[in-house]
């Protein structure tokens, strides 16, 4: 079996989990983040997928999710709390100056990340209703 064929199901699973995390499809299931990170570790060590790409993509996903005010606060907080894990992996993989500079920039982003309050669900629903009335 070729490497790409072996890799594809895991890559698709990892991508699906990333969409679940980013959209907070199951915000009361914190184990999803651990499962996502574990699947990324598997891809990085057992397939041709770049470990740096996996770590960077995971970090960006968690930080972007954490700063999305349309998502539930507790989910955003959990994502922020876990963002250090792929960042630590990126530090280990920073073997050249360009990667080291990117890692430093990401470290600064995480260190200075300030979570704004989430938009209350009622405002999201009201905003949708108001938009519908204008058509």
PDB file of C-alpha atoms in Angstrom, residues 10-72:
ATOM      1  CA  UNK A  10      -6.085   9.631   8.911  1.00  0.00           C
ATOM      2  CA  UNK A  11      -5.735  12.971   7.165  1.00  0.00           C
ATOM      3  CA  UNK A  12      -9.460  13.076   6.414  1.00  0.00           C
ATOM      4  CA  UNK A  13     -10.284  12.160  10.012  1.00  0.00           C
ATOM      5  CA  UNK A  14      -7.934  14.871  11.274  1.00  0.00           C
ATOM      6  CA  UNK A  15      -9.494  17.449   8.956  1.00  0.00           C
ATOM      7  CA  UNK A  16     -13.005  16.475  10.039  1.00  0.00           C
ATOM      8  CA  UNK A  17     -12.030  16.869  13.691  1.00  0.00           C
ATOM      9  CA  UNK A  18     -10.561  20.280  12.901  1.00  0.00           C
ATOM     10  CA  UNK A  19     -13.911  21.398  11.466  1.00  0.00           C
ATOM     11  CA  UNK A  20     -15.698  20.088  14.551  1.00  0.00           C
ATOM     12  CA  UNK A  21     -13.340  22.069  16.771  1.00  0.00           C
ATOM     13  CA  UNK A  22     -13.408  25.256  14.693  1.00  0.00           C
ATOM     14  CA  UNK A  23     -17.196  25.302  14.498  1.00  0.00           C
ATOM     15  CA  UNK A  24     -17.691  24.144  18.107  1.00  0.00           C
ATOM     16  CA  UNK A  25     -19.918  21.352  16.842  1.00  0.00           C
ATOM     17  CA  UNK A  26     -19.652  19.520  20.169  1.00  0.00           C
ATOM     18  CA  UNK A  27     -18.505  22.140  22.679  1.00  0.00           C
ATOM     19  CA  UNK A  28     -19.237  19.912  25.652  1.00  0.00           C
ATOM     20  CA  UNK A  29     -16.741  17.272  24.489  1.00  0.00           C
ATOM     21  CA  UNK A  30     -13.258  18.463  25.485  1.00  0.00           C
ATOM     22  CA  UNK A  31     -11.743  15.081  24.573  1.00  0.00           C
ATOM     23  CA  UNK A  32     -12.191  16.044  20.917  1.00  0.00           C
ATOM     24  CA  UNK A  33      -9.199  18.368  21.177  1.00  0.00           C
ATOM     25  CA  UNK A  34      -7.016  15.631  22.670  1.00  0.00           C
ATOM     26  CA  UNK A  35      -8.145  13.213  19.977  1.00  0.00           C
ATOM     27  CA  UNK A  36      -7.380  15.800  17.278  1.00  0.00           C
ATOM     28  CA  UNK A  37      -3.896  16.437  18.651  1.00  0.00           C
ATOM     29  CA  UNK A  38      -3.227  12.696  18.965  1.00  0.00           C
ATOM     30  CA  UNK A  39      -4.312  12.134  15.360  1.00  0.00           C
ATOM     31  CA  UNK A  40      -1.949  14.929  14.338  1.00  0.00           C
ATOM     32  CA  UNK A  41       0.912  13.273  16.227  1.00  0.00           C
ATOM     33  CA  UNK A  42       0.167  10.031  14.396  1.00  0.00           C
ATOM     34  CA  UNK A  43       0.174  11.806  11.031  1.00  0.00           C
ATOM     35  CA  UNK A  44       3.459  13.513  11.888  1.00  0.00           C
ATOM     36  CA  UNK A  45       5.292  10.369  12.951  1.00  0.00           C
ATOM     37  CA  UNK A  46       3.788   7.645  10.764  1.00  0.00           C
ATOM     38  CA  UNK A  47       2.981   9.318   7.437  1.00  0.00           C
ATOM     39  CA  UNK A  48       4.632  11.659   4.962  1.00  0.00           C
ATOM     40  CA  UNK A  49       2.773  14.667   6.378  1.00  0.00           C
ATOM     41  CA  UNK A  50       5.183  17.322   7.653  1.00  0.00           C
ATOM     42  CA  UNK A  51       5.350  17.462  11.475  1.00  0.00           C
ATOM     43  CA  UNK A  52       5.841  21.243  11.291  1.00  0.00           C
ATOM     44  CA  UNK A  53       2.726  21.652   9.145  1.00  0.00           C
ATOM     45  CA  UNK A  54       0.690  19.537  11.554  1.00  0.00           C
ATOM     46  CA  UNK A  55       1.875  21.515  14.583  1.00  0.00           C
ATOM     47  CA  UNK A  56       1.422  24.907  12.915  1.00  0.00           C
ATOM     48  CA  UNK A  57      -2.031  24.023  11.592  1.00  0.00           C
ATOM     49  CA  UNK A  58      -3.092  22.724  15.005  1.00  0.00           C
ATOM     50  CA  UNK A  59      -1.848  25.841  16.763  1.00  0.00           C
ATOM     51  CA  UNK A  60      -3.587  28.185  14.307  1.00  0.00           C
ATOM     52  CA  UNK A  61      -6.825  26.201  14.605  1.00  0.00           C
ATOM     53  CA  UNK A  62      -6.842  26.391  18.393  1.00  0.00           C
ATOM     54  CA  UNK A  63      -5.916  30.075  18.533  1.00  0.00           C
ATOM     55  CA  UNK A  64      -8.385  31.064  15.808  1.00  0.00           C
ATOM     56  CA  UNK A  65     -11.134  29.130  17.569  1.00  0.00           C
ATOM     57  CA  UNK A  66     -10.261  30.719  20.894  1.00  0.00           C
ATOM     58  CA  UNK A  67     -10.608  34.224  19.469  1.00  0.00           C
ATOM     59  CA  UNK A  68     -13.897  33.615  17.640  1.00  0.00           C
ATOM     60  CA  UNK A  69     -16.469  35.532  19.693  1.00  0.00           C
ATOM     61  CA  UNK A  70     -19.361  33.730  18.001  1.00  0.00           C
ATOM     62  CA  UNK A  71     -18.415  30.479  19.760  1.00  0.00           C
ATOM     63  CA  UNK A  72     -19.225  29.489  23.360  1.00  0.00           C
TER      64      UNK A  72
END
